[in-house]
Tab-separated table of C-alpha atoms in Angstrom:
chain	number	residue	atom	x	y	z
T	1	MET	CA	-3.912	-17.523	12.898
T	2	LEU	CA	-0.799	-18.713	13.796
T	3	HIS	CA	0.202	-22.504	13.811
T	4	LEU	CA	2.558	-23.906	16.765
T	5	ARG	CA	4.992	-26.946	16.594
T	6	LEU	CA	6.539	-27.475	19.922
T	7	ILE	CA	8.633	-30.580	20.600
T	8	THR	CA	8.265	-31.339	24.491
T	9	PRO	CA	10.092	-33.885	26.798
T	10	ALA	CA	7.502	-36.405	27.685
T	11	GLU	CA	7.663	-35.381	31.087
T	12	GLN	CA	6.557	-31.424	30.419
T	13	THR	CA	3.788	-32.452	27.840
T	14	GLU	CA	0.935	-32.893	30.115
T	15	GLU	CA	1.926	-28.792	31.075
T	16	ALA	CA	2.525	-27.622	28.322
T	17	VAL	CA	-1.109	-29.282	26.625
T	18	ARG	CA	-2.722	-27.659	30.189
T	19	LEU	CA	-1.103	-24.202	29.381
T	20	ILE	CA	-2.696	-24.260	25.851
T	21	GLU	CA	-6.143	-25.698	26.815
T	22	GLY	CA	-6.247	-22.799	29.376
T	23	THR	CA	-5.605	-20.133	26.910
T	24	ARG	CA	-8.209	-18.712	25.092
T	25	GLY	CA	-8.192	-18.299	21.324
T	26	THR	CA	-6.334	-22.091	20.685
T	27	THR	CA	-7.578	-24.440	18.861
T	28	HIS	CA	-6.665	-27.774	16.589
T	29	LEU	CA	-4.867	-29.397	19.665
T	30	CYS	CA	-3.035	-32.546	18.661
T	31	VAL	CA	-0.807	-34.402	20.533
T	32	LEU	CA	1.867	-36.960	18.799
T	33	THR	CA	3.336	-39.268	21.627
T	34	GLY	CA	6.931	-40.140	21.262
T	35	ALA	CA	6.908	-38.660	17.885
T	36	ALA	CA	10.068	-36.222	18.031
T	37	ARG	CA	13.671	-37.973	17.845
T	38	ASP	CA	16.020	-34.728	17.947
T	39	PRO	CA	15.192	-34.129	20.862
T	40	ALA	CA	13.478	-37.073	21.919
T	41	GLY	CA	9.939	-36.369	22.896
T	42	ASP	CA	6.531	-35.782	22.282
T	43	VAL	CA	5.328	-33.296	18.968
T	44	VAL	CA	2.201	-31.003	19.906
T	45	LEU	CA	0.853	-28.920	17.456
T	46	CYS	CA	-1.913	-26.155	17.809
T	47	ASP	CA	-3.205	-22.906	16.106
T	48	VAL	CA	-3.790	-20.046	17.951
T	49	ALA	CA	-5.161	-16.181	17.465
T	50	ARG	CA	-2.305	-13.895	16.862
T	51	GLU	CA	-3.725	-11.767	19.709
T	52	ALA	CA	-3.380	-14.671	22.038
T	53	ALA	CA	0.248	-15.721	21.002
T	54	ASP	CA	2.116	-13.432	22.890
T	55	ASP	CA	0.995	-14.566	25.736
T	56	LEU	CA	1.305	-18.398	24.933
T	57	LEU	CA	4.740	-17.712	23.552
T	58	SER	CA	5.531	-16.384	27.273
T	59	GLY	CA	4.161	-19.194	29.222
T	60	LEU	CA	6.171	-21.954	27.000
T	61	GLN	CA	9.247	-19.683	27.426
T	62	ARG	CA	9.079	-20.251	31.280
T	63	LEU	CA	8.042	-23.982	31.199
T	64	GLY	CA	11.904	-23.914	29.669
T	65	LEU	CA	10.601	-25.686	26.709
T	66	ASP	CA	12.814	-23.259	24.220
T	67	THR	CA	15.863	-24.638	26.009
T	68	THR	CA	14.509	-28.546	26.626
T	69	GLY	CA	12.575	-28.693	23.549
T	70	SER	CA	11.631	-26.563	20.451
T	71	ILE	CA	9.022	-23.754	19.687
T	72	ALA	CA	8.099	-23.010	16.521
T	73	VAL	CA	5.661	-20.427	14.847
T	74	GLU	CA	4.232	-20.158	11.002
T	75	ASN	CA	1.554	-17.906	9.931
T	76	VAL	CA	-1.543	-19.422	8.792
T	77	ASP	CA	-2.541	-17.712	5.419
T	78	LEU	CA	-6.021	-19.787	5.182
T	79	SER	CA	-7.974	-21.770	7.596
T	80	LEU	CA	-11.129	-22.870	6.879
T	81	SER	CA	-12.780	-23.876	10.072
T	82	GLU	CA	-15.307	-22.527	12.425
T	83	ARG	CA	-13.286	-23.756	15.395
T	84	ALA	CA	-10.643	-21.207	14.231
T	85	ASP	CA	-13.244	-18.470	13.986
T	86	ARG	CA	-14.714	-19.260	17.366
T	87	ALA	CA	-11.030	-19.231	18.670
T	88	GLU	CA	-10.370	-15.687	17.235
T	89	LYS	CA	-13.642	-14.029	18.565
T	90	GLU	CA	-12.702	-15.741	21.882
T	91	ALA	CA	-9.371	-14.517	22.109
T	92	PRO	CA	-8.638	-10.646	23.442
T	93	GLY	CA	-8.064	-7.727	21.671
T	94	GLU	CA	-7.564	-7.142	17.905
T	95	GLY	CA	-4.801	-9.505	15.857
T	96	ALA	CA	-3.690	-6.008	13.687
T	97	ASP	CA	-3.038	-4.532	17.412
T	98	ALA	CA	-0.926	-7.615	19.001
T	99	VAL	CA	2.683	-7.337	18.873
T	100	LEU	CA	4.536	-10.829	19.098
T	101	TRP	CA	7.754	-9.438	20.494
T	102	GLU	CA	9.905	-12.550	20.169
T	103	HIS	CA	8.729	-12.699	16.833
T	104	LEU	CA	9.671	-9.261	16.070
T	105	THR	CA	13.310	-9.473	18.268
T	106	GLU	CA	14.086	-12.296	16.144
T	107	ALA	CA	12.921	-10.430	12.799
T	108	THR	CA	15.385	-7.379	13.570
T	109	HIS	CA	18.293	-9.356	14.838
T	110	GLU	CA	17.952	-11.008	11.268
T	111	GLU	CA	18.306	-7.763	9.918
T	112	SER	CA	20.371	-6.035	11.795
T	113	THR	CA	23.451	-8.505	11.146
T	114	LEU	CA	26.237	-7.423	9.482
T	115	SER	CA	26.908	-9.282	6.585
T	116	VAL	CA	28.019	-9.035	3.016
T	117	THR	CA	24.665	-9.201	2.124
T	118	TYR	CA	23.645	-6.267	4.074
T	119	LEU	CA	26.837	-4.284	3.216
T	120	SER	CA	26.018	-5.022	-0.675
T	121	PHE	CA	22.751	-4.012	-0.967
T	122	LEU	CA	23.216	-0.574	0.950
T	123	THR	CA	26.518	-0.104	-1.667
T	124	LEU	CA	24.334	-0.620	-4.360
T	125	ALA	CA	21.679	1.277	-3.087
T	126	THR	CA	23.917	4.283	-2.430
T	127	MET	CA	25.631	4.103	-5.799
T	128	ILE	CA	22.148	4.217	-7.395
T	129	ALA	CA	21.586	7.267	-5.231
T	130	ALA	CA	24.701	9.070	-6.325
T	131	CYS	CA	23.550	8.519	-10.062
T	132	GLY	CA	20.254	10.241	-9.070
T	133	VAL	CA	21.718	13.276	-7.370
T	134	VAL	CA	24.365	13.540	-10.094
T	135	LEU	CA	21.863	13.437	-12.836
T	136	ASP	CA	19.049	15.130	-10.721
T	137	ASN	CA	16.626	12.246	-11.589
T	138	ALA	CA	14.152	11.689	-8.536
T	139	VAL	CA	13.484	8.155	-10.395
T	140	LEU	CA	16.799	6.862	-9.228
T	141	ILE	CA	16.750	8.388	-6.015
T	142	VAL	CA	13.333	6.505	-5.047
T	143	GLY	CA	14.691	3.092	-6.531
T	144	ALA	CA	17.759	3.705	-4.205
T	145	MET	CA	15.291	4.041	-1.124
T	146	ALA	CA	13.357	1.289	-2.307
T	147	VAL	CA	17.126	-0.960	-2.350
T	148	GLY	CA	18.593	0.396	0.748
T	149	PRO	CA	18.423	-2.072	3.981
T	150	GLU	CA	18.863	0.575	6.600
T	151	PHE	CA	15.459	0.298	8.328
T	152	GLY	CA	16.319	-3.062	9.847
T	153	PRO	CA	19.017	-1.833	12.292
T	154	LEU	CA	16.935	1.177	13.054
T	155	ALA	CA	14.133	-1.367	13.834
T	156	GLY	CA	16.821	-3.611	15.725
T	157	ILE	CA	17.613	-0.417	17.783
T	158	SER	CA	14.284	0.733	18.596
T	159	THR	CA	12.995	-2.932	19.702
T	160	ALA	CA	16.380	-3.425	21.624
T	161	THR	CA	15.399	-0.349	23.904
T	162	VAL	CA	11.954	-1.284	24.607
T	163	GLN	CA	13.000	-4.985	25.338
T	164	ARG	CA	15.846	-3.678	27.177
T	165	ARG	CA	18.229	-6.274	25.087
T	166	PRO	CA	21.757	-4.509	24.749
T	167	ARG	CA	23.153	-7.214	22.637
T	168	LEU	CA	20.664	-6.383	19.611
T	169	ALA	CA	21.119	-2.751	20.386
T	170	VAL	CA	24.661	-2.990	20.013
T	171	ARG	CA	24.734	-5.149	17.020
T	172	SER	CA	22.133	-2.805	15.285
T	173	LEU	CA	24.231	0.344	16.016
T	174	ILE	CA	27.366	-1.482	14.717
T	175	ALA	CA	25.195	-2.836	11.569
T	176	LEU	CA	24.074	0.804	10.950
T	177	LEU	CA	27.311	2.803	11.774
T	178	VAL	CA	29.872	0.452	9.439
T	179	GLY	CA	27.273	-0.419	7.062
T	180	PHE	CA	26.892	3.353	6.457
T	181	ALA	CA	30.468	4.229	6.344
T	182	VAL	CA	31.576	1.351	3.886
T	183	ALA	CA	28.790	2.172	1.409
T	184	MET	CA	29.969	6.114	1.558
T	185	VAL	CA	33.825	5.129	1.393
T	186	LEU	CA	32.818	2.624	-1.666
T	187	THR	CA	30.688	5.380	-3.025
T	188	VAL	CA	33.759	7.912	-3.161
T	189	GLY	CA	35.634	5.821	-4.943
T	190	PHE	CA	32.918	4.941	-7.391
T	191	SER	CA	32.277	8.722	-7.828
T	192	LEU	CA	36.024	9.167	-8.837
T	193	PHE	CA	35.613	6.091	-11.515
T	194	MET	CA	32.431	7.771	-12.974
T	195	ASP	CA	34.204	11.402	-13.117
T	196	ALA	CA	37.124	9.818	-14.532
T	197	VAL	CA	35.431	8.487	-17.261
T	198	GLY	CA	33.502	11.789	-17.440
T	199	LEU	CA	30.138	10.353	-16.765
T	200	PHE	CA	29.626	12.692	-13.278
T	201	THR	CA	31.136	16.280	-13.154
T	202	LYS	CA	31.306	18.514	-10.456
T	203	GLU	CA	29.274	21.075	-12.334
T	204	GLN	CA	26.374	18.930	-12.429
T	205	LEU	CA	26.810	18.006	-8.410
T	206	GLU	CA	26.646	22.214	-7.990
T	207	ALA	CA	24.065	22.968	-10.730
T	208	ASP	CA	20.652	23.696	-9.553
T	209	ARG	CA	19.000	20.526	-8.662
T	210	PRO	CA	14.846	21.006	-8.233
T	211	GLN	CA	14.611	17.321	-7.794
T	212	THR	CA	17.155	16.332	-5.373
T	213	GLY	CA	18.608	19.419	-3.838
T	214	PHE	CA	16.866	18.490	-0.903
T	215	VAL	CA	18.816	15.789	0.256
T	216	TYR	CA	21.771	17.992	1.525
T	217	ALA	CA	19.291	20.688	2.889
T	218	PRO	CA	17.990	19.444	6.388
T	219	ASP	CA	14.762	21.371	7.619
T	220	TRP	CA	12.052	20.683	10.215
T	221	PHE	CA	10.200	18.825	7.924
T	222	SER	CA	12.951	16.420	7.165
T	223	PHE	CA	12.469	15.528	10.735
T	224	VAL	CA	8.680	15.378	10.851
T	225	VAL	CA	8.834	13.173	7.778
T	226	ALA	CA	11.508	10.934	9.507
T	227	VAL	CA	9.183	10.630	12.708
T	228	LEU	CA	6.014	9.418	10.337
T	229	ALA	CA	7.915	7.341	8.779
T	230	GLY	CA	9.347	5.717	11.739
T	231	ALA	CA	6.051	5.344	13.285
T	232	ALA	CA	4.462	3.899	10.138
T	233	GLY	CA	7.543	1.303	9.512
T	234	THR	CA	7.499	-0.245	13.213
T	235	LEU	CA	3.757	-0.645	12.747
T	236	SER	CA	3.992	-2.228	9.455
T	237	LEU	CA	6.608	-4.709	10.939
T	238	THR	CA	4.297	-5.412	14.756
T	239	SER	CA	1.448	-6.011	11.954
T	240	ALA	CA	3.289	-7.911	9.306
T	241	LYS	CA	2.226	-5.330	6.769
T	242	SER	CA	5.159	-5.939	4.359
T	243	GLY	CA	3.846	-3.354	2.317
T	244	ALA	CA	3.416	-0.301	4.213
T	245	LEU	CA	7.450	-1.066	4.681
T	246	VAL	CA	8.206	-0.606	0.997
T	247	GLY	CA	6.073	2.869	1.215
T	248	VAL	CA	8.307	4.008	4.541
T	249	ALA	CA	11.603	3.057	2.699
T	250	ILE	CA	10.835	5.515	-0.278
T	251	SER	CA	9.924	8.247	2.018
T	252	VAL	CA	13.039	9.014	3.907
T	253	THR	CA	16.041	10.354	2.538
T	254	THR	CA	18.972	8.183	4.585
T	255	VAL	CA	20.316	6.351	1.044
T	256	PRO	CA	20.255	9.752	-1.004
T	257	ALA	CA	21.789	12.210	1.550
T	258	ALA	CA	24.385	9.653	2.454
T	259	ALA	CA	25.054	9.317	-1.703
T	260	ASN	CA	25.147	12.835	-1.952
T	261	ALA	CA	27.782	13.492	1.238
T	262	ALA	CA	30.320	10.881	-0.458
T	263	VAL	CA	29.755	12.114	-4.101
T	264	ALA	CA	30.539	16.234	-2.460
T	265	LEU	CA	33.419	14.376	-0.238
T	266	SER	CA	34.599	13.158	-4.044
T	267	TYR	CA	34.946	16.636	-5.098
T	268	GLY	CA	35.669	18.402	-1.740
T	269	ASP	CA	32.617	20.226	-1.555
T	270	THR	CA	32.731	20.430	2.015
T	271	VAL	CA	29.102	22.692	2.107
T	272	GLN	CA	26.962	19.747	0.654
T	273	THR	CA	29.018	17.060	2.416
T	274	TRP	CA	27.941	18.776	6.004
T	275	GLY	CA	24.143	19.658	5.019
T	276	SER	CA	23.980	15.803	3.587
T	277	THR	CA	25.615	14.473	6.884
T	278	GLU	CA	23.051	16.217	8.883
T	279	GLN	CA	20.121	15.121	6.874
T	280	LEU	CA	21.202	11.735	7.124
T	281	LEU	CA	21.766	12.091	10.901
T	282	LEU	CA	18.596	13.848	11.365
T	283	ASN	CA	16.702	11.081	9.401
T	284	LEU	CA	18.321	8.314	11.532
T	285	LEU	CA	17.226	10.364	14.912
T	286	GLY	CA	13.951	10.782	13.898
T	287	ILE	CA	12.738	7.147	12.487
T	288	THR	CA	14.879	5.388	16.118
T	289	LEU	CA	12.812	7.839	18.276
T	290	ALA	CA	9.422	7.613	16.730
T	291	GLY	CA	9.971	3.596	16.423
T	292	THR	CA	10.894	3.432	20.018
T	293	LEU	CA	8.065	5.263	21.156
T	294	THR	CA	5.121	3.704	18.835
T	295	LEU	CA	6.744	0.266	20.331
T	296	LEU	CA	6.821	1.682	24.159
T	297	THR	CA	2.981	3.024	22.953
T	298	GLN	CA	1.800	-0.380	21.501
T	299	LYS	CA	3.077	-2.309	24.703
T	300	GLN	CA	1.189	-0.183	27.270
T	301	LEU	CA	-2.214	-0.251	25.132
T	302	TRP	CA	-1.921	-3.712	24.718
T	303	ARG	CA	-1.295	-4.142	28.617
T	304	LYS	CA	-4.119	-1.457	29.257
T	305	GLN	CA	-6.617	-3.984	26.854
T	306	HIS	CA	-5.621	-6.964	28.405
T	307	ALA	CA	-6.534	-5.621	32.020
T	308	ARG	CA	-9.673	-4.331	31.160
T	309	LEU	CA	-10.891	-7.656	29.302
T	310	ARG	CA	-9.416	-9.785	32.589
T	311	ARG	CA	-11.498	-7.287	34.703
T	312	ARG	CA	-14.686	-7.998	32.631
T	313	ALA	CA	-14.065	-11.846	32.589
T	314	ALA	CA	-13.643	-11.435	36.798
T	315	ALA	CA	-16.995	-10.222	36.893
């Protein structure tokens, strides 16, 4: 269940209440007349099943409450209520299949903003991966994958494509390209420093590396894994399965490939630099393509399911 808290101008409260009451899957409706001060108006509270929330939010936005008042949504971790159970049964579809498009857009907007924190995480992840590729240490590679925040901008590009929001697409693309550029440049400096103090050597980089050699040897399996990971990551975002997203993060070689390219560049090894860059671009393309197709599929399936349920209700 989700909890909605609305601030409505007094003249729009009845209209908002009628919309909520007419939406299958809502319950626990409460109206606090004149309770809001900034902006002034009434406070309307209700719980709604996840699968009914997107339609309700769209209706509230059509009323203009996102401009004249406020719409806030929170997850309900526990609800001991027969009314809530009944509301979830009455709501069309399954909660796990529902996509809250506004929530997804907001989440990807936040994750795809070029900030100091984003650049710091991506740079640190790339430096950790640099240590991993030089030492041929798979544990460090996995750790770097988990730290990397690059899935946010990739999901932002997919969401923006499906929702036709060019500003989000541009913001996400800038965060992705600038983020990797800054991380790789700083990792080149980090590699030169580590070489100067004797912790990195060119011989280590060019030696046989059975654990990490794959990061500069792209093949069809790289693309297939990126596509599968992109689909899984998108599903984890739309269904709020954060645990699955961690698994996605450690299954693709974006950050390790960027790290290997940076270290190889610092030693003038063009073969590994180009190979790692190809691996990076192949993974980014596969994840973005899969994410976009997954969202399009979810959108179509949800529409068909709703149309079928409406036909049943009409009959």
